CSV table of C-alpha atoms in Angstrom, one decimal:
chain,number,residue,atom,x,y,z
A,1,MET,CA,5.5,-31.3,9.6
A,2,VAL,CA,3.0,-28.4,9.3
A,3,HIS,CA,4.8,-27.1,6.2
A,4,ILE,CA,4.6,-30.5,4.6
A,5,ASN,CA,0.9,-30.8,5.3
A,6,LEU,CA,0.2,-27.3,3.9
A,7,THR,CA,2.2,-28.1,0.8
A,8,ARG,CA,0.3,-31.3,0.3
A,9,LEU,CA,-3.0,-29.5,0.9
A,10,ALA,CA,-2.2,-26.8,-1.6
A,11,HIS,CA,-1.2,-29.5,-4.2
A,12,GLU,CA,-4.5,-31.4,-3.7
A,13,CYS,CA,-6.4,-28.2,-4.1
A,14,GLU,CA,-4.5,-27.4,-7.3
A,15,LEU,CA,-5.4,-30.8,-8.7
A,16,GLN,CA,-9.1,-30.2,-8.1
A,17,MET,CA,-9.1,-26.8,-9.8
A,18,SER,CA,-9.1,-26.0,-13.5
A,19,GLU,CA,-6.3,-24.1,-15.2
A,20,GLN,CA,-8.6,-21.1,-15.7
A,21,GLU,CA,-9.3,-20.9,-11.9
A,22,ILE,CA,-5.6,-21.3,-11.1
A,23,ASP,CA,-4.8,-18.5,-13.6
A,24,GLN,CA,-7.4,-16.2,-12.0
A,25,ILE,CA,-6.0,-16.9,-8.5
A,26,GLU,CA,-2.4,-16.2,-9.7
A,27,ARG,CA,-3.5,-12.9,-11.3
A,28,ARG,CA,-5.4,-11.9,-8.1
A,29,HIS,CA,-2.3,-12.7,-6.0
A,30,ALA,CA,-0.1,-10.7,-8.5
A,31,LYS,CA,-2.5,-7.7,-8.1
A,32,LEU,CA,-2.4,-8.0,-4.3
A,33,ASP,CA,1.4,-8.2,-4.3
A,34,LYS,CA,1.6,-5.1,-6.5
A,35,SER,CA,-0.7,-3.2,-4.3
A,36,THR,CA,1.2,-4.2,-1.2
A,37,ASP,CA,4.5,-3.2,-2.8
A,38,SER,CA,3.0,0.2,-3.6
A,39,ILE,CA,1.8,0.7,0.0
A,40,LEU,CA,5.2,-0.3,1.4
A,41,LEU,CA,6.9,2.1,-1.0
A,42,MET,CA,4.6,5.1,-0.7
A,43,THR,CA,4.0,5.0,3.1
A,44,PRO,CA,7.6,5.7,4.2
A,45,ILE,CA,8.0,8.3,1.4
A,46,PHE,CA,5.1,10.3,2.7
A,47,SER,CA,6.2,9.8,6.3
A,48,ILE,CA,9.7,11.1,5.5
A,49,ILE,CA,8.3,14.1,3.7
A,50,SER,CA,6.1,14.8,6.7
A,51,PHE,CA,9.1,14.4,9.0
A,52,ILE,CA,11.2,16.8,7.0
A,53,PHE,CA,8.4,19.4,6.9
A,54,SER,CA,7.7,19.1,10.6
A,55,VAL,CA,11.4,19.3,11.5
A,56,THR,CA,11.8,22.4,9.3
A,57,LEU,CA,8.7,24.0,10.8
A,58,LEU,CA,9.9,23.2,14.4
A,59,ALA,CA,13.3,24.7,13.6
A,60,ALA,CA,11.8,27.8,12.2
A,61,ILE,CA,9.5,28.3,15.2
A,62,LEU,CA,12.4,27.8,17.6
A,63,PHE,CA,14.6,30.2,15.7
A,64,SER,CA,11.9,32.8,15.7
A,65,LEU,CA,11.4,32.3,19.5
A,66,LEU,CA,15.1,32.7,20.1
A,67,ARG,CA,15.0,35.9,18.1
A,68,ARG,CA,11.8,36.9,20.0
A,69,LYS,CA,9.9,37.5,16.8
A,70,ILE,CA,6.9,35.5,17.9
A,71,PRO,CA,5.2,35.2,21.3
A,72,SER,CA,6.3,32.1,23.1
A,73,ARG,CA,3.0,31.5,24.9
A,74,LYS,CA,0.9,31.4,21.8
A,75,TYR,CA,3.3,29.1,20.0
A,76,SER,CA,4.0,26.6,22.8
A,77,ILE,CA,1.0,24.4,21.9
A,78,ILE,CA,2.1,24.5,18.2
A,79,ILE,CA,5.6,23.3,19.2
A,80,SER,CA,4.0,20.4,21.1
A,81,ARG,CA,1.8,19.5,18.2
A,82,THR,CA,4.7,19.7,15.8
A,83,ALA,CA,6.7,17.4,18.0
A,84,ALA,CA,3.8,15.0,18.0
A,85,ASP,CA,3.8,15.1,14.2
A,86,ILE,CA,7.6,14.3,14.1
A,87,PHE,CA,7.0,11.4,16.5
A,88,SER,CA,4.2,10.0,14.4
A,89,SER,CA,6.2,10.4,11.2
A,90,VAL,CA,9.1,8.5,12.6
A,91,LEU,CA,6.9,5.7,13.9
A,92,ILE,CA,5.0,5.3,10.7
A,93,ALA,CA,8.2,5.4,8.6
A,94,ALA,CA,9.9,2.8,10.9
A,95,ALA,CA,6.9,0.5,10.9
A,96,SER,CA,6.6,0.7,7.1
A,97,LEU,CA,10.3,0.1,6.5
A,98,PHE,CA,10.4,-3.0,8.7
A,99,ALA,CA,7.2,-4.4,7.2
A,100,ASN,CA,7.1,-6.9,4.3
A,101,SER,CA,4.6,-8.1,1.8
A,102,TYR,CA,3.1,-10.6,4.3
A,103,SER,CA,2.7,-8.2,7.2
A,104,ALA,CA,1.8,-5.0,5.3
A,105,SER,CA,-1.9,-5.2,5.9
A,106,TYR,CA,-1.4,-5.8,9.6
A,107,VAL,CA,1.0,-2.9,9.8
A,108,VAL,CA,-1.5,-0.6,8.1
A,109,LEU,CA,-4.2,-1.6,10.5
A,110,ALA,CA,-2.0,-1.1,13.5
A,111,LEU,CA,-0.9,2.4,12.2
A,112,PHE,CA,-4.5,3.3,11.5
A,113,LEU,CA,-5.3,2.4,15.1
A,114,PHE,CA,-2.4,4.5,16.3
A,115,ILE,CA,-3.7,7.5,14.3
A,116,CYS,CA,-7.2,7.0,15.6
A,117,THR,CA,-6.0,7.1,19.2
A,118,PHE,CA,-2.8,9.1,19.7
A,119,GLY,CA,-3.3,11.3,16.6
A,120,VAL,CA,-6.9,12.2,17.3
A,121,ILE,CA,-6.3,13.2,21.0
A,122,GLN,CA,-3.2,15.2,20.0
A,123,LEU,CA,-5.0,17.0,17.2
A,124,THR,CA,-8.2,17.7,19.2
A,125,SER,CA,-6.3,18.9,22.3
A,126,SER,CA,-4.1,21.2,20.2
A,127,HIS,CA,-7.0,22.8,18.4
A,128,ILE,CA,-8.9,23.4,21.6
A,129,ALA,CA,-5.8,24.8,23.4
A,130,VAL,CA,-5.0,27.2,20.5
A,131,ILE,CA,-8.6,28.3,20.4
A,132,ILE,CA,-8.6,29.0,24.2
A,133,LEU,CA,-5.3,30.8,24.0
A,134,ARG,CA,-6.6,33.0,21.2
A,135,GLN,CA,-9.8,33.7,23.0
A,136,ILE,CA,-8.0,34.7,26.2
A,137,SER,CA,-5.6,36.9,24.3
A,138,VAL,CA,-8.5,38.8,22.7
A,139,THR,CA,-11.0,39.0,25.6
A,140,ARG,CA,-8.4,39.5,28.4
A,141,PRO,CA,-5.3,41.1,26.8
A,142,TYR,CA,-4.0,42.6,30.0
A,143,GLY,CA,-4.3,39.4,32.0
A,144,PHE,CA,-3.0,37.0,29.3
A,145,GLN,CA,0.5,36.9,30.6
A,146,SER,CA,-0.5,35.8,34.1
A,147,ILE,CA,-3.3,33.5,33.1
A,148,CYS,CA,-1.3,31.7,30.4
A,149,SER,CA,2.0,31.4,32.1
A,150,ILE,CA,4.8,29.2,30.6
A,151,ARG,CA,4.4,26.8,33.5
A,152,ARG,CA,0.7,26.3,32.9
A,153,LEU,CA,1.1,25.9,29.2
A,154,SER,CA,3.9,23.3,29.8
A,155,LEU,CA,1.5,21.4,32.1
A,156,VAL,CA,-1.2,21.6,29.4
A,157,ALA,CA,1.2,20.2,26.8
A,158,GLY,CA,2.5,17.5,29.1
A,159,PHE,CA,-1.1,16.5,30.0
A,160,THR,CA,-1.9,16.3,26.3
A,161,TRP,CA,1.0,14.0,25.7
A,162,CYS,CA,0.2,11.8,28.7
A,163,LEU,CA,-3.4,11.5,27.8
A,164,SER,CA,-2.6,10.7,24.1
A,165,ILE,CA,-0.1,8.0,25.1
A,166,MET,CA,-2.3,6.5,27.8
A,167,TYR,CA,-5.3,6.4,25.4
A,168,SER,CA,-3.2,4.8,22.7
A,169,ALA,CA,-1.7,2.3,25.1
A,170,ALA,CA,-5.2,1.2,26.1
A,171,TYR,CA,-5.6,-0.2,22.6
A,172,ALA,CA,-2.4,-2.3,22.8
A,173,PRO,CA,-4.4,-5.5,23.3
A,174,MET,CA,-6.3,-4.8,20.1
A,175,THR,CA,-3.0,-4.1,18.3
A,176,THR,CA,-1.8,-7.5,19.5
A,177,VAL,CA,-4.8,-9.2,18.0
A,178,ILE,CA,-4.3,-7.3,14.7
A,179,VAL,CA,-0.7,-8.5,14.5
A,180,ASP,CA,-1.5,-12.1,15.7
A,181,ALA,CA,-5.1,-13.1,15.3
A,182,SER,CA,-4.4,-16.4,17.1
A,183,LYS,CA,-4.2,-14.5,20.4
A,184,GLU,CA,-7.7,-13.1,20.1
A,185,ASP,CA,-9.4,-15.3,22.6
A,186,ARG,CA,-6.6,-14.9,25.2
A,187,VAL,CA,-5.7,-11.3,24.8
A,188,CYS,CA,-8.7,-9.4,23.5
A,189,PRO,CA,-12.0,-11.2,22.7
A,190,PHE,CA,-14.3,-9.5,20.4
A,191,ASP,CA,-17.4,-9.1,22.6
A,192,ASN,CA,-15.5,-8.2,25.8
A,193,CYS,CA,-12.6,-6.2,24.4
A,194,GLN,CA,-12.6,-5.3,20.7
A,195,ARG,CA,-16.2,-4.1,20.4
A,196,PRO,CA,-16.0,-1.8,23.5
A,197,LEU,CA,-12.7,-0.4,22.2
A,198,ILE,CA,-14.1,0.2,18.7
A,199,ILE,CA,-17.2,1.9,20.1
A,200,THR,CA,-15.1,4.0,22.4
A,201,ALA,CA,-12.8,5.1,19.5
A,202,ILE,CA,-15.7,6.0,17.3
A,203,THR,CA,-17.4,7.9,20.1
A,204,ILE,CA,-14.3,9.9,21.0
A,205,ILE,CA,-13.7,10.8,17.3
A,206,VAL,CA,-17.2,12.0,16.9
A,207,ILE,CA,-17.0,14.0,20.2
A,208,SER,CA,-13.7,15.5,19.1
A,209,ILE,CA,-14.9,16.6,15.7
A,210,PHE,CA,-18.1,18.1,17.3
A,211,THR,CA,-16.1,19.9,20.0
A,212,VAL,CA,-13.6,21.4,17.6
A,213,LEU,CA,-16.2,22.5,15.1
A,214,CYS,CA,-18.3,24.0,17.9
A,215,SER,CA,-15.3,25.8,19.3
A,216,TYR,CA,-14.5,27.3,16.0
A,217,GLY,CA,-18.1,28.3,15.5
A,218,ILE,CA,-18.1,30.1,18.9
A,219,VAL,CA,-15.0,32.0,17.9
A,220,VAL,CA,-16.4,33.0,14.6
A,221,ALA,CA,-19.7,34.1,16.3
A,222,LYS,CA,-17.7,36.2,18.8
A,223,MET,CA,-15.6,37.8,16.1
A,224,ALA,CA,-18.7,38.7,14.2
A,225,GLN,CA,-20.2,40.2,17.4
A,226,PHE,CA,-17.0,42.2,18.0
A,227,ALA,CA,-17.1,43.4,14.4
A,228,HIS,CA,-20.7,44.4,14.6
A,229,SER,CA,-20.2,46.3,17.9
A,230,GLU,CA,-17.3,48.3,16.4
A,231,LYS,CA,-19.5,49.7,13.6
């Protein structure tokens, strides 16, 4: 019944429009379909490339660790970060492959939300952890082994994963609204749910960028101080 009404409505609208307007609409739809097809084609390709690169990097790191060519403590965070990249690549590729021309825009928005939550927390935490490890290894070289034990680093990596997943899961209601806008009032209203989540995401992204840049700035300043003291 609904399909019949929509068909009748479309036919009535078509009768009230000129041929030039109909032609413009058809061209616009053709451009949108072409853009959507390009997105659906390129997204899984880039995801697969990222997956292959991440798996290769992880395999190289694990091989070097087994050969004891690199320190396990300093590369533990990098392993965790690379595993997160593999997980993200698989998720993006799977979502893109299962999407179609009608759901492409919703899938892109949902993946963008995933990157802004899970990806941002993983990236920021990994950068800060690597900076801290590097700083401890330089300032306290003799106590580095005891301070940064494998158990503590494993706890840090596990905490990063838990925090990333929990923060991403907090945006599940908003993802539901993106996929099905009809559930907005019941699942996540704009004023009470969507707006606070958007503001929170923007705030955390800004804080993350500021924290990482300041951390690198502190490291550069200390390196310059060490270089100046050695002269």
